[in-house]
Short mmCIF file of C-alpha atoms and ligand atoms in Angstrom, two decimals:
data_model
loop_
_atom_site.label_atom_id
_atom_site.label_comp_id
_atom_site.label_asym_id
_atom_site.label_seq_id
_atom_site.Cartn_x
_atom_site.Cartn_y
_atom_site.Cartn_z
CA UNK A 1 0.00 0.00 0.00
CA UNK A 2 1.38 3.23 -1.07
CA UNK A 3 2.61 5.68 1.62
CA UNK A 4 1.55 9.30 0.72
CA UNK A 5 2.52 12.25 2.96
CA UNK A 6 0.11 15.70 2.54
CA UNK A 7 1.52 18.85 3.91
CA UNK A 8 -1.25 20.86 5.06
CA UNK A 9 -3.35 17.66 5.15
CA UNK A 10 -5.76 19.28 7.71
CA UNK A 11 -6.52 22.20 5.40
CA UNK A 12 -9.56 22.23 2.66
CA UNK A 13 -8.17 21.31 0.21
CA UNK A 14 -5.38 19.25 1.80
CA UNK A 15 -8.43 17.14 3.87
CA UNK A 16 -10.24 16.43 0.62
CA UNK A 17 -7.15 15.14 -0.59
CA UNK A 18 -6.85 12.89 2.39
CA UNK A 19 -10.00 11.61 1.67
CA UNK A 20 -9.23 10.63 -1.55
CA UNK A 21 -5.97 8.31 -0.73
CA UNK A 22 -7.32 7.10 1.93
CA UNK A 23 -10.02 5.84 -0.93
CA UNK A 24 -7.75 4.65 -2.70
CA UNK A 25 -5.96 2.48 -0.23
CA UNK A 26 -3.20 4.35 0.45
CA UNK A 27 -1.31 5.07 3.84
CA UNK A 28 -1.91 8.43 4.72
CA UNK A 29 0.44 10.93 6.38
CA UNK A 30 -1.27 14.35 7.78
CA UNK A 31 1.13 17.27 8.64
CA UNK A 32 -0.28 19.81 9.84
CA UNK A 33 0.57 22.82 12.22
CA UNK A 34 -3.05 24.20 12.28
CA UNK A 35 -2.12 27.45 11.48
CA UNK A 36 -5.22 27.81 8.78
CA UNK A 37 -6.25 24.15 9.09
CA UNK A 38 -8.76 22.13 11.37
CA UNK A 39 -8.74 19.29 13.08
CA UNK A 40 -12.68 18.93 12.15
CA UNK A 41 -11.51 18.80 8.81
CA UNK A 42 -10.14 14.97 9.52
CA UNK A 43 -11.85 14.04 12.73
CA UNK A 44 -13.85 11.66 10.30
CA UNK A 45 -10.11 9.93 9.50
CA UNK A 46 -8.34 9.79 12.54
CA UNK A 47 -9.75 6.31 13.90
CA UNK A 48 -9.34 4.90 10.11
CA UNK A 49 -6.10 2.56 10.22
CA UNK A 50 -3.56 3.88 7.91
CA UNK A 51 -4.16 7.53 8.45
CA UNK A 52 -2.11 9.36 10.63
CA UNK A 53 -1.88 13.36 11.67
CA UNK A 54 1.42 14.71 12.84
CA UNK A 55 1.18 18.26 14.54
CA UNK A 56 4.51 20.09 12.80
CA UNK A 57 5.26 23.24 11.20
CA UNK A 58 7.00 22.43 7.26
CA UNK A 59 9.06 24.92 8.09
CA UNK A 60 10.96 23.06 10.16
CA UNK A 61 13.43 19.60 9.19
CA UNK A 62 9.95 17.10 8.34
CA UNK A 63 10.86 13.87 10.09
CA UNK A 64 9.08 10.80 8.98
CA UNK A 65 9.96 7.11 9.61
CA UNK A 66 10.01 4.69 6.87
CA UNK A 67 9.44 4.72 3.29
CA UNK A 68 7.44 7.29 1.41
CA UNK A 69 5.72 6.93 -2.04
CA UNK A 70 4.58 10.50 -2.41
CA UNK A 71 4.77 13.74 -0.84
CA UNK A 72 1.88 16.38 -1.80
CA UNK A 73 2.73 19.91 -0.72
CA UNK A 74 -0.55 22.02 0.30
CA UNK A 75 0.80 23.52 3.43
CA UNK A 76 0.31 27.11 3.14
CA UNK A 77 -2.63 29.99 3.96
CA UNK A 78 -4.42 30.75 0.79
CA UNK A 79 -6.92 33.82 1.65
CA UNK A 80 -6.18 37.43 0.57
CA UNK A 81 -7.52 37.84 3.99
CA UNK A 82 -4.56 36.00 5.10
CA UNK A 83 -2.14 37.98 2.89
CA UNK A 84 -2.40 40.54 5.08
CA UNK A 85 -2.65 38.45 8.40
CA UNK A 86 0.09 36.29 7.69
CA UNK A 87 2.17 37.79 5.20
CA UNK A 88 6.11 36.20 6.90
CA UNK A 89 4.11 32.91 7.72
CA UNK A 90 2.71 32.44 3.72
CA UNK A 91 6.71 33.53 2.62
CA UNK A 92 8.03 30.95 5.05
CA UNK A 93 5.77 28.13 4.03
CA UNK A 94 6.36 28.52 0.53
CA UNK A 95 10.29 28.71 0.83
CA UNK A 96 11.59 26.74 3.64
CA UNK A 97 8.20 24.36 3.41
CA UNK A 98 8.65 23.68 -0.08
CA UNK A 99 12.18 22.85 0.87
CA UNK A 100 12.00 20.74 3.47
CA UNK A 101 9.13 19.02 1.47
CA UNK A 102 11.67 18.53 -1.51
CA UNK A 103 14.21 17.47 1.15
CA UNK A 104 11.48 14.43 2.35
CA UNK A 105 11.30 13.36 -1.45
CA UNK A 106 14.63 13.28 -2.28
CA UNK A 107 15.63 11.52 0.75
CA UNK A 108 13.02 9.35 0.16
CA UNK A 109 12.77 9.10 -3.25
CA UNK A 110 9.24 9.83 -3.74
CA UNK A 111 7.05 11.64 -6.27
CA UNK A 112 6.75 15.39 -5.30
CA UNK A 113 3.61 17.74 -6.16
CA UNK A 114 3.23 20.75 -5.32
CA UNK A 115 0.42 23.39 -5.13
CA UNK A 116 1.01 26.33 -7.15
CA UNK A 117 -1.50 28.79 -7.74
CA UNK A 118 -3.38 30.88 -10.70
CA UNK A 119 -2.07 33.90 -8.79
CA UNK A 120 1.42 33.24 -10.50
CA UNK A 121 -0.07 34.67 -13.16
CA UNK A 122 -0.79 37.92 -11.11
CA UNK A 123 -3.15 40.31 -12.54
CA UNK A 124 -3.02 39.29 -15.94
CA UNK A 125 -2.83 40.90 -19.12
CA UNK A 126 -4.25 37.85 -21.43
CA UNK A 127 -7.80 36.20 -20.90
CA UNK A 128 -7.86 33.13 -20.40
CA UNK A 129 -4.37 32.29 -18.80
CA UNK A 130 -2.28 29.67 -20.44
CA UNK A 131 0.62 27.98 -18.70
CA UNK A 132 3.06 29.47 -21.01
CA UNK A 133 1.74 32.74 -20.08
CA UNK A 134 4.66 34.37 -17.90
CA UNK A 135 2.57 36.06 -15.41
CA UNK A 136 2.22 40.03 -14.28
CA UNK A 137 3.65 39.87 -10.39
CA UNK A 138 4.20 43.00 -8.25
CA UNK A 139 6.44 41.48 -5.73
CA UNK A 140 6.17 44.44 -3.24
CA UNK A 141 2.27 44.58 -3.37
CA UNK A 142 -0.09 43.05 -0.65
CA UNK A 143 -0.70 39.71 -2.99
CA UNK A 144 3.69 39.66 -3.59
CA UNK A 145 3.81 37.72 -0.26
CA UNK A 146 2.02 34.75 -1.69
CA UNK A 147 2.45 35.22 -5.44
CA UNK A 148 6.48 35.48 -4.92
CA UNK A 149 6.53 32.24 -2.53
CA UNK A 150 4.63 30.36 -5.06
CA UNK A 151 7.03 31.07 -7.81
CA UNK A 152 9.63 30.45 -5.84
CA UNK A 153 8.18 27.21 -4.85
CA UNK A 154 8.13 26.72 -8.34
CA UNK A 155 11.76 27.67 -8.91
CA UNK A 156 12.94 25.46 -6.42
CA UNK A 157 10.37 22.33 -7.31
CA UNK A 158 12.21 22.76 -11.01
CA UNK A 159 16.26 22.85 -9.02
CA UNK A 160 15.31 19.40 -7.23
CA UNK A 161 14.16 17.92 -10.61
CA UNK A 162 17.16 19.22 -12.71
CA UNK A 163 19.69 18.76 -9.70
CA UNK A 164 18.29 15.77 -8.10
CA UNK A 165 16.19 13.81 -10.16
CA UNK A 166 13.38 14.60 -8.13
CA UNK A 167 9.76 13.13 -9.76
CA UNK A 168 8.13 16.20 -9.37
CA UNK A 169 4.89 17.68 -10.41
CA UNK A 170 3.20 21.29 -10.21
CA UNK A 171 -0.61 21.83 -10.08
CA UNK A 172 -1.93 25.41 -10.58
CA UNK A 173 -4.93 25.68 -8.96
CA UNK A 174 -7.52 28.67 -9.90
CA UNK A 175 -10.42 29.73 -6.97
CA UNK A 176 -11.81 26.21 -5.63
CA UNK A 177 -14.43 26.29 -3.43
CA UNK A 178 -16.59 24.00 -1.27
CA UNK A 179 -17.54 22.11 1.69
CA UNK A 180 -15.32 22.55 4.83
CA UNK A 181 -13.97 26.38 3.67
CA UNK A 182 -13.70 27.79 6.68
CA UNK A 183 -16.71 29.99 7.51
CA UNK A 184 -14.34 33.23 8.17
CA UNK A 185 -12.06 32.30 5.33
CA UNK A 186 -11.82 35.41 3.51
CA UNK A 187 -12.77 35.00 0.52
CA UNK A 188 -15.44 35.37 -1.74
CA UNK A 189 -17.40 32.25 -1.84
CA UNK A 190 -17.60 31.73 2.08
CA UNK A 191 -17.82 35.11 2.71
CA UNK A 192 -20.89 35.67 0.74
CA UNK A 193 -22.01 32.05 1.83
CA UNK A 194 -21.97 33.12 5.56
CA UNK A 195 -22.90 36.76 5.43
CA UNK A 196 -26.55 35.35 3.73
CA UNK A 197 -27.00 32.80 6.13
CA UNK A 198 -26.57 35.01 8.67
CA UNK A 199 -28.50 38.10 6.95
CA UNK A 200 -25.47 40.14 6.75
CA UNK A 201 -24.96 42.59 3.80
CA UNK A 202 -22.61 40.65 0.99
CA UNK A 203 -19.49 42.53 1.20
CA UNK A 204 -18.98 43.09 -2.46
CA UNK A 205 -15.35 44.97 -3.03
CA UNK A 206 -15.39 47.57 -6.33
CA UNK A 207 -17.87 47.44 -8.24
CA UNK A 208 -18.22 43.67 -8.88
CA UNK A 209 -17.22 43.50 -12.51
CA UNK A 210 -13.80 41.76 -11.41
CA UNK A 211 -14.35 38.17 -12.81
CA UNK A 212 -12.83 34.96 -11.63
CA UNK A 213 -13.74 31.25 -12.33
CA UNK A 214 -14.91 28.93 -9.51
CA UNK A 215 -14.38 25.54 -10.10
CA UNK A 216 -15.68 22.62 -7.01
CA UNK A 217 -13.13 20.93 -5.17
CA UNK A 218 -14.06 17.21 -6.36
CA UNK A 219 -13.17 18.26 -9.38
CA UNK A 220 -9.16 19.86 -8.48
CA UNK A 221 -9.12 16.09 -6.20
CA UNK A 222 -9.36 14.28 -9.36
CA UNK A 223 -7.57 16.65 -11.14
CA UNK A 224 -4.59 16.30 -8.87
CA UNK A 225 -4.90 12.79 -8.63
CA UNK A 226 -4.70 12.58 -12.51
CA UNK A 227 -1.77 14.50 -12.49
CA UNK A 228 0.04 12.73 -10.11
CA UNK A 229 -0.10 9.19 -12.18
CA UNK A 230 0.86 10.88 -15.37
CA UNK A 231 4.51 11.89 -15.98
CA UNK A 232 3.87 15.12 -16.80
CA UNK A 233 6.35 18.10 -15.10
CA UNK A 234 5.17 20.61 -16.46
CA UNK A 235 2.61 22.98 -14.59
CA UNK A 236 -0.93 22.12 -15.12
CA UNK A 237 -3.59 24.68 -14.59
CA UNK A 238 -6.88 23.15 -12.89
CA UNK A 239 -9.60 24.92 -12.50
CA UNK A 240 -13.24 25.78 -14.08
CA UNK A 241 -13.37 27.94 -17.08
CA UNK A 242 -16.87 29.38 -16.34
CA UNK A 243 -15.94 33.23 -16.04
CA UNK A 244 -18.49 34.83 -13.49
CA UNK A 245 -18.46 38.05 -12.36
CA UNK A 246 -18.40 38.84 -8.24
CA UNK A 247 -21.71 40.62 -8.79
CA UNK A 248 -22.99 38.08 -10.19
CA UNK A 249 -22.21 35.58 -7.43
CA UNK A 250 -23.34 37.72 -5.30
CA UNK A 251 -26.54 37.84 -6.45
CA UNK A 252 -26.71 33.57 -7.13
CA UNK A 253 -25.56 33.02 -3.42
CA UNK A 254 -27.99 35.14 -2.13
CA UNK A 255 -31.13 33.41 -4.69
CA UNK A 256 -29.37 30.11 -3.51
CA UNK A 257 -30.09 30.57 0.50
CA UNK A 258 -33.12 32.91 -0.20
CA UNK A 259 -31.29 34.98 1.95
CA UNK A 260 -32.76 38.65 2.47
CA UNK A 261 -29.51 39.97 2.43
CA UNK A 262 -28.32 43.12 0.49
CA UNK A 263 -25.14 43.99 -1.44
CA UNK A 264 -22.69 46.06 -0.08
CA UNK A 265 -19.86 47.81 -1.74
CA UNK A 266 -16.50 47.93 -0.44
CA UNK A 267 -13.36 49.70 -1.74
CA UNK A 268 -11.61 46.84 -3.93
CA UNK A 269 -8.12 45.86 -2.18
CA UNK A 270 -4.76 47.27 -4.51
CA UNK A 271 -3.54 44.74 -6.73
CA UNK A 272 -7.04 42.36 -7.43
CA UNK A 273 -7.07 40.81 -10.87
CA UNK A 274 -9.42 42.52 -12.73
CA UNK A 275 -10.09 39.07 -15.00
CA UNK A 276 -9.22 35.47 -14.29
CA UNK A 277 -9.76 32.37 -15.89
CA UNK A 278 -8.08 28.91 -16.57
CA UNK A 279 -7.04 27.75 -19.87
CA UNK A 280 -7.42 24.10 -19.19
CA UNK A 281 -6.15 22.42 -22.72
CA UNK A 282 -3.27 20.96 -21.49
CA UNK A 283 -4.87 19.43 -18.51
CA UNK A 284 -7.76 18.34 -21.18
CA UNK A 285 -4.45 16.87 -23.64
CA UNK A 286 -1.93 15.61 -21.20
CA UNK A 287 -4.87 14.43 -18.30
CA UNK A 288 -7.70 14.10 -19.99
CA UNK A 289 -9.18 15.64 -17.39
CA UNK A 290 -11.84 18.21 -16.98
CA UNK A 291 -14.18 19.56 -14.85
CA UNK A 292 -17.57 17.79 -14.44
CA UNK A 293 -19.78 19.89 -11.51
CA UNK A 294 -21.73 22.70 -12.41
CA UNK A 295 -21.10 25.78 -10.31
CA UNK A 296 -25.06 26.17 -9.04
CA UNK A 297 -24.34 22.82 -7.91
CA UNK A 298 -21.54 23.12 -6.10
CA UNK A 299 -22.92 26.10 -4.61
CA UNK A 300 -25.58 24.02 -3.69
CA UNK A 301 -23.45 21.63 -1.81
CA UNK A 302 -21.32 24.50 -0.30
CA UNK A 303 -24.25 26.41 1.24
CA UNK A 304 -25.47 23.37 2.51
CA UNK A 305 -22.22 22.65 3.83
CA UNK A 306 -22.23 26.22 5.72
CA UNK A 307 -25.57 25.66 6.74
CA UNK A 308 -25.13 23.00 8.65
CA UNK A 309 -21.82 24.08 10.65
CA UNK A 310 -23.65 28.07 11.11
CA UNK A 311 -26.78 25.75 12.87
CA UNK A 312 -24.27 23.70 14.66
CA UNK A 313 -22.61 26.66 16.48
CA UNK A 314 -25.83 28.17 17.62
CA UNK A 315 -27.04 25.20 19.27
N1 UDP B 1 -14.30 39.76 -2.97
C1 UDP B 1 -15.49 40.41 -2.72
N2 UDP B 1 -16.03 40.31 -1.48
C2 UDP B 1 -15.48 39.60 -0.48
C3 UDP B 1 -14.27 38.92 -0.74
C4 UDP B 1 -13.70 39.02 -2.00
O1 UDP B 1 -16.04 41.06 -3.60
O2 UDP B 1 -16.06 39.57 0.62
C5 UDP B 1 -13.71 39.85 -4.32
C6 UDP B 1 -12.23 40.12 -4.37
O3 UDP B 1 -11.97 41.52 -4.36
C7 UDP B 1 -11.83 39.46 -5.66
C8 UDP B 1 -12.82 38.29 -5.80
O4 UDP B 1 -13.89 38.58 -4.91
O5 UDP B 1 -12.04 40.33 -6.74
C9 UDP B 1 -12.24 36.95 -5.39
O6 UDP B 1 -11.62 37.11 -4.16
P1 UDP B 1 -11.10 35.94 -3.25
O7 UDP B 1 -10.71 36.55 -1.95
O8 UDP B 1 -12.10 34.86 -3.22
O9 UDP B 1 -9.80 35.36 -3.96
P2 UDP B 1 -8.84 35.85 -5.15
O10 UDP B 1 -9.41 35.23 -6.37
O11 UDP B 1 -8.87 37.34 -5.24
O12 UDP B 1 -7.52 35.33 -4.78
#
């Protein structure tokens, strides 16, 4: 039975990916120093046999007995909100992690993947991005913090495979969204999520014309699962190419709950794409992957989701 470690295994997307090899059959290793993460997020795992969570910070020497088959790096805060919270914390993560959690590979000699972001691509100047597409990055800007660590994460990902011989593999990952987001994440999705639940105003920042593309987490799981078989090095965008405005999910969140709830308008933070979407044709080429859930539907599932843990904390 493969032995797969996840950095960041207690996080949303890391716990989803926990779920999946544990699935599959594999041994599971959960690092984790809760920094972003939850232990809620794998309380469902922890009396399985063959999962494990190990309380550590990446950023410190990552010490794990035995053999390792593969070592999935998701360690890091991902929220603008967090940009701002945590700015040395994301730099530290994404350098010293990623090193360490190159270190545990090569020692090992395991298949590395790492998860890079759509926000290498900064605030772009071509619509949809394409992997070749070298990116717009202001590295002394609120987003640098994570932006820069991600592309040096990268950088260094691409030394251990030239130098080493490191197996290694990069996912791009565009906004992903669903069940277990934490309810005071940051972002858009759970913050609009909560705010109607609650029958808050939605906190919309500029005018709402800024456009990403929200894609449901099943659907990055498989991606990155995909990825991971296939011997392909180069980075792989995953993500949903259905381009929505903010306004627009504003207003769907707040049909979706029949929430009363108004919009509110908020200055937009320095340095927000103004467009962002995932050219997926490699992933379609290389993976044959692509996404399958609608995003009303994962909305659906989401809300639900936030429903349930909102009720939960008033009783
Ligand atoms: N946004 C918003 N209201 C919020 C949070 C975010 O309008 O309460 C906007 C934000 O300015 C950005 C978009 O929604 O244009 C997506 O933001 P998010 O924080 O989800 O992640 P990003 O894609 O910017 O990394």
């Amino acid at each position: 039975m493969p032995r797969t470690v996840i950095t960041g295994g207690a996080g949303f997307i890391g716990s989803h990916l926990c779920d999946h090899f544990m699935a599959q059959g594999h041994e599971v290793i959960c690092i984790d120093n809760l920094l972003t993460g939850s232990r809620d997020n794998i309380a469902h795992l922890e009396q399985e046999d063959g999962f494990r969570f190990v309380l550590h910070d990446v950023t410190r020497y990552i010490e794990v007995d035995g053999p390792v088959d593969h070592v999935l790096h998701f360690a890091s805060p991902a929220s603008p909100a967090d940009f701002e919270r945590l700015p040395i914390q994301i730099m530290k993560v994404g350098a010293m992690g990623t090193h360490n959690a190159l270190g545990l590979a090569k020692a090992k000699k395991a298949r590395f993947l790492t998860a890079s972001t759509s926000e290498v691509y900064g605030d772009p100047e071509v619509n949809p991005q394409p992997e070749s597409y070298l990116g717009r990055v202001n590295p002394i800007g609120i987003r640098g913090v994570y932006d820069e660590a991600k592309r040096f994460a990268e950088a260094l990902t691409m030394a251990y495979r030239r130098v080493h011989g490191v197996e290694t593999r990069i996912v791009r990952i565009f906004n992903t969204f669903g069940e277990r987001m934490q309810l005071d994440d940051g972002r858009a999705l759970p913050n609009f999520i909560s705010q109607a639940l609650r029958g808050d105003p939605l906190t919309v920042y500029g005018d709402g014309k800024q456009t990403r593309s929200f894609g449901h987490v099943s659907d990055l799981v498989r991606g990155i699962a995909l990825l991971l078989e296939s011997d392909v090095w180069e980075p792989v965008n995953i993500g949903n190419p259905d381009e929505v405005s903010l306004l627009q999910v504003a207003n769907e969140v707040i049909e979706l709950t029949e929430s009363k709830s108004e919009l509110s308008f908020l200055p937009l933070p320095p340095g927000d794409p103004k467009v962002r979407r995932p050219d997926i044709q490699r992933a379609r080429d290389l993976l044959g992957w692509a996404p399958s859930m609608s995003r009303i539907e994962g909305f659906k599932r989401t809300i639900a989701d936030f429903r349930a843990r909102i009720d939960a904390k008033k009783s």
